[in-house]
Coordinates of C-alpha atoms and ligand atoms in Angstrom, one line a residue:
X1 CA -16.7 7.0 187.3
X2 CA -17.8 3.5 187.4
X3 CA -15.9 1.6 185.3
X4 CA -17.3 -1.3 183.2
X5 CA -14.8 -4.6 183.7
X6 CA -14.7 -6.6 180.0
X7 CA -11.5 -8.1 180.4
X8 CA -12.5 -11.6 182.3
X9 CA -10.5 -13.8 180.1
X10 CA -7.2 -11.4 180.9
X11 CA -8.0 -12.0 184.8
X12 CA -11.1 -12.4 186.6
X13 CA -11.6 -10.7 189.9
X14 CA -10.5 -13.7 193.4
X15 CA -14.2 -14.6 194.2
X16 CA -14.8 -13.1 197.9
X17 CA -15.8 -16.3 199.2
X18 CA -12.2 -17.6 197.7
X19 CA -10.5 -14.6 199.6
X20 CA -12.9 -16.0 202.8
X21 CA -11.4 -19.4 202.1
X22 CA -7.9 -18.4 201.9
X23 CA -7.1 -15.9 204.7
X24 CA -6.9 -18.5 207.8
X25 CA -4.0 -20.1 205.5
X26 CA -2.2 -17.0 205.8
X27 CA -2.3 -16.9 209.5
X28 CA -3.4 -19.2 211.9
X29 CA -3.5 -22.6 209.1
X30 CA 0.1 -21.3 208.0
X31 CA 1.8 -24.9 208.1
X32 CA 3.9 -26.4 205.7
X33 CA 2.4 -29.4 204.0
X34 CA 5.6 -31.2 204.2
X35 CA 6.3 -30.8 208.3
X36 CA 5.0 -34.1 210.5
X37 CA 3.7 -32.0 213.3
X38 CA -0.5 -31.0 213.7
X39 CA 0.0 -27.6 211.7
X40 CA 2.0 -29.2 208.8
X41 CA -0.6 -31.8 208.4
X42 CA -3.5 -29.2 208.7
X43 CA -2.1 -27.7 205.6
X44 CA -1.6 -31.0 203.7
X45 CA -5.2 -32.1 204.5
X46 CA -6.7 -28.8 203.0
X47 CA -4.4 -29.0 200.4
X48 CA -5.6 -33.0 199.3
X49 CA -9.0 -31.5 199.7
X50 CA -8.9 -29.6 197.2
X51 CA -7.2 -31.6 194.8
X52 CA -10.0 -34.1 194.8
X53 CA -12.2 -31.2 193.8
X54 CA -10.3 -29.8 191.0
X55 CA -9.6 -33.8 189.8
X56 CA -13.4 -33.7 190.1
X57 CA -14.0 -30.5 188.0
X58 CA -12.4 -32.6 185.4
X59 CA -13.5 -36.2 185.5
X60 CA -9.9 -36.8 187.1
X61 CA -8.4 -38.7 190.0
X62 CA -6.7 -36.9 192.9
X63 CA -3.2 -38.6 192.4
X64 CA -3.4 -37.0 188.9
X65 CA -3.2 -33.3 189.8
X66 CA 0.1 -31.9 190.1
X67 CA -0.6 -28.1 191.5
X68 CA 2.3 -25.6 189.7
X69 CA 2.2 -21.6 189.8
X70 CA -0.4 -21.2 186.7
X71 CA -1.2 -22.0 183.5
X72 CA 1.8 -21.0 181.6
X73 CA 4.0 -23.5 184.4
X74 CA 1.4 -26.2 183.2
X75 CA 2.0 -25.7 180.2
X76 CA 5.6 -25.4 180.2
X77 CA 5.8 -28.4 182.0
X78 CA 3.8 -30.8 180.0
X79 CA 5.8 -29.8 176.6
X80 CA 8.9 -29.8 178.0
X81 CA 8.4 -32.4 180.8
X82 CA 6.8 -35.0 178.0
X83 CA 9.6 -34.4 175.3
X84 CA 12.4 -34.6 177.7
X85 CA 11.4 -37.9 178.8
X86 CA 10.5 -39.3 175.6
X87 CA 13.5 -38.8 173.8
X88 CA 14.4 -42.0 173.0
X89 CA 10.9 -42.6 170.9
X90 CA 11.3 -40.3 168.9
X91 CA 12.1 -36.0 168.6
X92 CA 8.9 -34.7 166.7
X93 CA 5.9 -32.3 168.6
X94 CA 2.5 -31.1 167.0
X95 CA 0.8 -27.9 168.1
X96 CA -1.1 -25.4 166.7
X97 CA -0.6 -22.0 165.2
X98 CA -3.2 -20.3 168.1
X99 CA -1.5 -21.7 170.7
X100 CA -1.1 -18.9 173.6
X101 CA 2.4 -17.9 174.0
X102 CA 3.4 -20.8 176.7
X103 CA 2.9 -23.0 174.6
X104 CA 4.7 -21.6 171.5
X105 CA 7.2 -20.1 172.8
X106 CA 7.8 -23.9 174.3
X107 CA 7.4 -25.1 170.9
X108 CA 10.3 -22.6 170.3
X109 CA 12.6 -23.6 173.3
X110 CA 12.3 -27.4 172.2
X111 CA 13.0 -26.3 168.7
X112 CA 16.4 -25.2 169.9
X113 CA 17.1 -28.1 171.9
X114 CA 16.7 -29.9 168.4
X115 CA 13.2 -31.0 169.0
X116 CA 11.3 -30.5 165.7
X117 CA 8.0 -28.9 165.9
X118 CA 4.9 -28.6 163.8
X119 CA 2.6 -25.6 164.2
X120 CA -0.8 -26.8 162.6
X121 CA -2.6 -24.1 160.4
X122 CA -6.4 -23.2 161.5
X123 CA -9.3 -22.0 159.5
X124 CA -11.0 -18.8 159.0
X125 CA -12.8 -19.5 162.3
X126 CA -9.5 -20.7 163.9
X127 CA -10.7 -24.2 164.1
X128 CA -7.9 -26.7 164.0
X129 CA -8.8 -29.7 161.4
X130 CA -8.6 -32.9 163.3
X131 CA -7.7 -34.3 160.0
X132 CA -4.5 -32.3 159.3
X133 CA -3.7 -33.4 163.3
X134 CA -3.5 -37.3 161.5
X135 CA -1.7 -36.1 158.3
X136 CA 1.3 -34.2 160.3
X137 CA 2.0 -37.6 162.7
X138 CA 4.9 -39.1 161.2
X139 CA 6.8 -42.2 163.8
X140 CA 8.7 -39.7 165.9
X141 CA 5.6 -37.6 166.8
X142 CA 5.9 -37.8 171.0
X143 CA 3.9 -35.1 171.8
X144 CA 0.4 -33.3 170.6
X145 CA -0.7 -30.2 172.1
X146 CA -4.3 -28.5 170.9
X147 CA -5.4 -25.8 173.4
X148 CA -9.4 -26.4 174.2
X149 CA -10.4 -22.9 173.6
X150 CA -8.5 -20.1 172.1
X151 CA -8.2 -17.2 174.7
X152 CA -8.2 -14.1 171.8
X153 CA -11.1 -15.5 169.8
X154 CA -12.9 -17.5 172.2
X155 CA -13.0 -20.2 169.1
X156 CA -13.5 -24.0 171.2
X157 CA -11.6 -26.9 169.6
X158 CA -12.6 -30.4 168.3
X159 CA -10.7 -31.9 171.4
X160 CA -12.8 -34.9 171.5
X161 CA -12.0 -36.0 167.8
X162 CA -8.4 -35.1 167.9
X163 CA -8.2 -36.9 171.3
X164 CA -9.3 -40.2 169.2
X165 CA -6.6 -39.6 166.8
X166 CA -3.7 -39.3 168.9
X167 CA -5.4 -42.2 171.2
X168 CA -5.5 -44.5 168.3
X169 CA -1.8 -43.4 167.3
X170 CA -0.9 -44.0 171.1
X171 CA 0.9 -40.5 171.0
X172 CA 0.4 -38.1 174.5
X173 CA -1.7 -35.6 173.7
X174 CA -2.2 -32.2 176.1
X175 CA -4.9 -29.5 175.8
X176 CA -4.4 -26.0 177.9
X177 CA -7.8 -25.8 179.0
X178 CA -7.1 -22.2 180.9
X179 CA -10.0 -20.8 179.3
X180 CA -12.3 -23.8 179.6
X181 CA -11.8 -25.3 183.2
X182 CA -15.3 -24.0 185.4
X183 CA -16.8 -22.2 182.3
X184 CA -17.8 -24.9 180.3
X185 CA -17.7 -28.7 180.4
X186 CA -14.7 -30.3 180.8
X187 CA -13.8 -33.9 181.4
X188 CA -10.3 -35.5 180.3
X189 CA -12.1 -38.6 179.9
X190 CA -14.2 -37.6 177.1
X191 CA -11.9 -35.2 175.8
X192 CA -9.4 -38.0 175.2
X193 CA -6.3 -36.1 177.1
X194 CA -3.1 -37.4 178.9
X195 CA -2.5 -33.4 180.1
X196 CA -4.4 -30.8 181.0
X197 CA -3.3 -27.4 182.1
X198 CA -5.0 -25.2 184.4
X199 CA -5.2 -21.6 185.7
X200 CA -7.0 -20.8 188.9
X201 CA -7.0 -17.1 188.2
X202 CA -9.5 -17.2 184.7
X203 CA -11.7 -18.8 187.4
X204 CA -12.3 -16.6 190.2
X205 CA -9.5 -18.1 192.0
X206 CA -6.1 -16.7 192.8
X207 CA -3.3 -15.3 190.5
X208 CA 0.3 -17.7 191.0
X209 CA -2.0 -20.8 191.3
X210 CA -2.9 -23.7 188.9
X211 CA -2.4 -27.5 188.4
X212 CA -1.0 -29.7 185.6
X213 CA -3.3 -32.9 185.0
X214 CA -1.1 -35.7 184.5
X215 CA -2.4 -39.0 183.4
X216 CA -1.7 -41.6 185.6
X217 CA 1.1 -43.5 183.5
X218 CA 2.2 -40.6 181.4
X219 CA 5.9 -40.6 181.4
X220 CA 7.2 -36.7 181.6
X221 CA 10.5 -35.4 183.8
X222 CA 10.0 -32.7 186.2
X223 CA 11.5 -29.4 185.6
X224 CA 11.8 -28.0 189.4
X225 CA 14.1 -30.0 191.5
X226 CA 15.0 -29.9 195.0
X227 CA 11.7 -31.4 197.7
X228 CA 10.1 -34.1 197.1
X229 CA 6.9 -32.5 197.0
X230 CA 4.3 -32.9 194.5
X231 CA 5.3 -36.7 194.6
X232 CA 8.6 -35.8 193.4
X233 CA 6.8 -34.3 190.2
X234 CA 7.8 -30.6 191.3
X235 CA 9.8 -29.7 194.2
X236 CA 8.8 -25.9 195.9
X237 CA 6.7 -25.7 199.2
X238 CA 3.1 -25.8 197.7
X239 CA 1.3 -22.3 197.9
X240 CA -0.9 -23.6 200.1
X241 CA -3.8 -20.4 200.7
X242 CA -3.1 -20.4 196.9
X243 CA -4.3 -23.7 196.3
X244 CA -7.4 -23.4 198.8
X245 CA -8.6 -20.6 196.8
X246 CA -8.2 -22.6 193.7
X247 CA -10.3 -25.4 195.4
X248 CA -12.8 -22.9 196.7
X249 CA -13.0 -21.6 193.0
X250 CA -13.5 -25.2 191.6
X251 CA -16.0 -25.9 194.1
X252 CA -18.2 -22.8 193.2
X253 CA -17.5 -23.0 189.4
X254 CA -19.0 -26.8 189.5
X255 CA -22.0 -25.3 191.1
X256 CA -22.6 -22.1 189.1
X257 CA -20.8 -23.5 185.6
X258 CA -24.0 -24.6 183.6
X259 CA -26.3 -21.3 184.9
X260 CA -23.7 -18.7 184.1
X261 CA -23.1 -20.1 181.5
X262 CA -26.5 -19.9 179.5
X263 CA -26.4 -17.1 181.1
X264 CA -23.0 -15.3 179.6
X265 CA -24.1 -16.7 176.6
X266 CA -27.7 -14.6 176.5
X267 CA -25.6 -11.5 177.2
X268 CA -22.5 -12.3 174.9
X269 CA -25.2 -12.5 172.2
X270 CA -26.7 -9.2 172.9
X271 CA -23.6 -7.5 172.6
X272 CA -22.5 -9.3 169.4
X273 CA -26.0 -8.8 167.9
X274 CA -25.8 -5.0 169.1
X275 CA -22.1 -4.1 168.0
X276 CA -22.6 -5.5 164.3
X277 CA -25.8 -3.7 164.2
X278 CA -24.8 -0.3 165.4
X279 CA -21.0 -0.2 163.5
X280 CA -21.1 -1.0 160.0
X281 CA -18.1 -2.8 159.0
X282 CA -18.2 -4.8 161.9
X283 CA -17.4 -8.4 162.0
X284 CA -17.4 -11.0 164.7
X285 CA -14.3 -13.2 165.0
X286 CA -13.8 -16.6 166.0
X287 CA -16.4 -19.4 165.5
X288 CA -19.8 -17.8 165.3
X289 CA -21.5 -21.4 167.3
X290 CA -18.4 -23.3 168.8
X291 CA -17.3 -20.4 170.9
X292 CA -16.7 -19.2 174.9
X293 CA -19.7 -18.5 175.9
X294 CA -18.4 -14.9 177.2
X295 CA -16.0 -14.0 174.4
X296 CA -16.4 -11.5 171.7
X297 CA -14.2 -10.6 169.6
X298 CA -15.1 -8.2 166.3
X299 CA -13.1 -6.5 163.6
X300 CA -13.6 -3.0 163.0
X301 CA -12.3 -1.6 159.7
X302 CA -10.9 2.1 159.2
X303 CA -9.8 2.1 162.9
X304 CA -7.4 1.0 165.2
X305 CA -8.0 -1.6 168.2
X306 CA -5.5 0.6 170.6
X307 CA -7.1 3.9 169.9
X308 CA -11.0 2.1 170.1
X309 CA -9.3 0.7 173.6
X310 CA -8.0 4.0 174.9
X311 CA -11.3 5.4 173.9
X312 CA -13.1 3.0 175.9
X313 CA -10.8 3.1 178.4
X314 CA -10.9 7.1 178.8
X315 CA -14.9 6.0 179.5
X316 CA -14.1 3.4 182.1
X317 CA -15.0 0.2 180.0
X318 CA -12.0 -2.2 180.5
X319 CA -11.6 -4.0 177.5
X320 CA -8.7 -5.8 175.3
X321 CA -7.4 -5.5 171.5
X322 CA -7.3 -9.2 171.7
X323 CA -4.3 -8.4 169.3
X324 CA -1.5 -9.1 171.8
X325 CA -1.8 -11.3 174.9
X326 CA 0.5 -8.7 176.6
X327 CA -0.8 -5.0 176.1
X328 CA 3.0 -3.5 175.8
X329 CA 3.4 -5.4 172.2
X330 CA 1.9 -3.7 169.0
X331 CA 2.7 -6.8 167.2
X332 CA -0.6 -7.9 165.2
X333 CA -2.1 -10.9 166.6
X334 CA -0.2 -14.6 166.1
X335 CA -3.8 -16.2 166.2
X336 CA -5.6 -13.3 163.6
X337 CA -2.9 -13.5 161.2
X338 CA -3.2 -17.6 161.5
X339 CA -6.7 -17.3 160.6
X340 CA -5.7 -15.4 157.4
X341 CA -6.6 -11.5 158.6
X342 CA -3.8 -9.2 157.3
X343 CA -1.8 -6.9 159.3
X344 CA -4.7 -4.0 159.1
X345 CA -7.2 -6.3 160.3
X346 CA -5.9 -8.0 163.0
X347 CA -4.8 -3.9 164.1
X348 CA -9.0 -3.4 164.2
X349 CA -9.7 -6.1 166.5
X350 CA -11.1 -5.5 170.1
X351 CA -12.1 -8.4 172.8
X352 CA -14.7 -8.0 175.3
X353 CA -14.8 -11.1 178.0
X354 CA -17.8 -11.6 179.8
X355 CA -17.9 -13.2 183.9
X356 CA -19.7 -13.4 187.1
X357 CA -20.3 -9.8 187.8
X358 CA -21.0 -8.4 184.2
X359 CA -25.3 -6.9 183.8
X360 CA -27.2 -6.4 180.7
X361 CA -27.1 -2.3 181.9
X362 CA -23.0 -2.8 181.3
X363 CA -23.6 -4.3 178.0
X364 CA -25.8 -1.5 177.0
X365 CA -23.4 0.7 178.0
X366 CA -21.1 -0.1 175.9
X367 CA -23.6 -0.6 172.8
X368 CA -24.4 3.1 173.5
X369 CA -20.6 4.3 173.3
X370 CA -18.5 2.1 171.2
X371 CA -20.7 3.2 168.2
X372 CA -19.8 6.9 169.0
X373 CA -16.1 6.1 169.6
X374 CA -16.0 4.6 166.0
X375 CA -17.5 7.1 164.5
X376 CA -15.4 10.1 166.2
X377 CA -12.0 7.6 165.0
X378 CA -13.2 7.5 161.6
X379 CA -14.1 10.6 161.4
X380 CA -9.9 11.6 161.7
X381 CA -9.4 7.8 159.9
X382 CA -6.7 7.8 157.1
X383 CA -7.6 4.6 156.7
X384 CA -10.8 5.9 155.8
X385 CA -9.3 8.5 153.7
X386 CA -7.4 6.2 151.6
X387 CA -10.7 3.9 151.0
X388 CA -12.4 6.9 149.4
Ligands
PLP401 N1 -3.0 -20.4 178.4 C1 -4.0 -19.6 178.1 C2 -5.0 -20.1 177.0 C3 -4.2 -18.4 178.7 O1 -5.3 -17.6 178.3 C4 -3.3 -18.0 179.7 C5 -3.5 -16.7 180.4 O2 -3.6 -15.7 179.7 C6 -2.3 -18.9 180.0 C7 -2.1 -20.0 179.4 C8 -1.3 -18.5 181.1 O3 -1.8 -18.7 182.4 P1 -1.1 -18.0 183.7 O4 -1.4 -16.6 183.6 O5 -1.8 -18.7 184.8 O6 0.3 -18.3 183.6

């Protein structure tokens, strides 16, 4: 059976032309950055390579890039990195209620360590207000963290205006831009942002690889000590064929980005347009305009988002519920339940995420048997019993 991949924003397959890029690093290039001698510095030229083309995927300088093992190291190193080293000013952190896990379990760990934390509420779309970002800062806010774009709902944040706020206020502010970096836009100028947080694998790039954008001047401890690697930010050999994949990812996703793009969005559409008109009691989740352009997300009432995904999956489509980040919790979605859904609602929810290799005859596919999976669940629904 072919099977039908719809789970880009889990994972997306390592580009071949990244796996081309990375394989000499594992033999021949296998220096370590940090040795003096010709196969040490090898490794520490393709390594600075590529940080200028991830600063430049981002408006950024070189010296600003910090490369760490993913996006949830970023992101555990900007929270914790920024309120450990800001202390003295002051003990207070705003994030949101979306946030992917590391960022609130973060939130959680500082609260503990006696930091207080606010989690912002979000809208029915799960759109954070900018203005409830300049109600919550009080004199001890240190640290605000807003993720660009939510990774369930695909919903993309008002960065920019928050980024004026928290300028104006002088506070840091950090966006984890995992779901953003090579698929849409992103610049930290413009977005207003002292951090940035990045995952090379959501871009065709390897998995164990992404990069922490630290403002030049933001004051944060490290959190890895030993080498002096990383200028001194975060000690650890560097993963170096991990980081020239990343770079070959960068460099492909600034050339590609603005065509696949339109192009995602034309087939994201098609299946949005397609699921709501096939299933009735369909909805699409997340913001119906400001939104990834490969991310659907809909609600189907009467039936459950495991058994929809088993059913698919018993087909060969690979899809998610979007109603945990890890498949082994049956916890209802943190991010549905934020955007008011109750528990039976945020059960119904299923995410397909678009990418590179997805074709209109896959999304047909999948318009011809989701419809036919519902209606074979509902059939045997008690939640449909109990409507009646
Ligand atoms: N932040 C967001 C928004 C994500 O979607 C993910 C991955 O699912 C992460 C952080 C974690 O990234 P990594 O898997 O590289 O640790």
């Amino acid at each position: 059976m072919r099977r039908i991949y719809l789970d880009y924003a889990a994972t997306t397959p390592t580009h071949p032309e990244v796996v081309k890029a990375m394989l000499p690093y594992f033999t021949e290039e296998f220096g370590n950055p940090s040795s003096i001698h010709s196969y040490g510095q090898e490794a520490k030229g393709a390594m600075e390579e590529v940080r200028a083309k991830v600063a430049d995927l981002i408006g950024a300088r070189s010296e600003e890039i910090v490369f760490t093992s993913g996006g949830t190291e970023a992101d555990n190193f900007a929270l914790k990195g920024v309120a450990f080293a800001n202390e003295s000013k002051g003990n207070h952190i705003i994030t949101s209620s979306i946030e992917h896990h590391a960022v609130i379990e973060t939130g959680k760990f500082l609260q503990r360590r006696g930091f207080k934390v606010t989690y912002l509420p979000v809208d029915e779309y799960g759109l954070v207000d900018p203005e409830d970002v300049r109600k919550a800062i009080t004199g001890k806010t240190i640290l605000i963290s807003v993720m660009h774009a939510n990774n369930e709902v695909g919903t993309v944040e008002p960065i920019a205006e928050i980024g004026k706020i928290t300028k104006e206020a002088g506070i840091y502010f950090h966006t984890d831009a995992v779901q953003t970096v090579g698929h849409i836009l992103v610049d930290v100028n413009e977005l207003g942002v002292d951090l940035l947080s990045i995952s090379a694998h959501k871009l065709y790039g390897p998995k164990g690889t992404g990069a922490l954008y630290i403002r030049k001047g933001t004051k944060l401890v490290s959190f890895m000590h030993g080498g002096e690697q990383e200028r001194r930010r975060r000690a650890s050999t560097e993963n170096v064929p991990g980081i020239v994949g990343f770079g070959k990812a960068a460099e492909l996703a600034q050339q590609e980005m603005s065509e696949e793009a339109k192009r995602l969005t034309y087939l994201r559409n098609q299946l949005v347009s397609g699921l709501l008109e096939r299933i009735d009691h369909t909805r699409l989740n997340g913001h119906p305009v400001n939104r990834l352009p490969n991310n659907v997300n809909i609600s189907v009432d009467y039936v459950e988002g495991e058994s929809m995904l088993l059913n698919l999956d018993l087909e060969g489509i690979c899809a998610s519920t979007g109603s945990a980040c890890s498949s082994s919790s049956l916890e209802p979605s943190h991010v549905l339940l934020a955007m008011g859904f109750s528990h039976e609602q945020a059960h119904g929810s299923l995410r397909f995420s678009l990418g590179k290799w997805t074709t209109e005859e896959e999304i047909g596919q999948v318009l011809d048997i989701l419809p036919r999976i519902v209606a074979k669940l509902r059939a045997m629904s008690p939640l449909l019993k109990s409507q009646r």
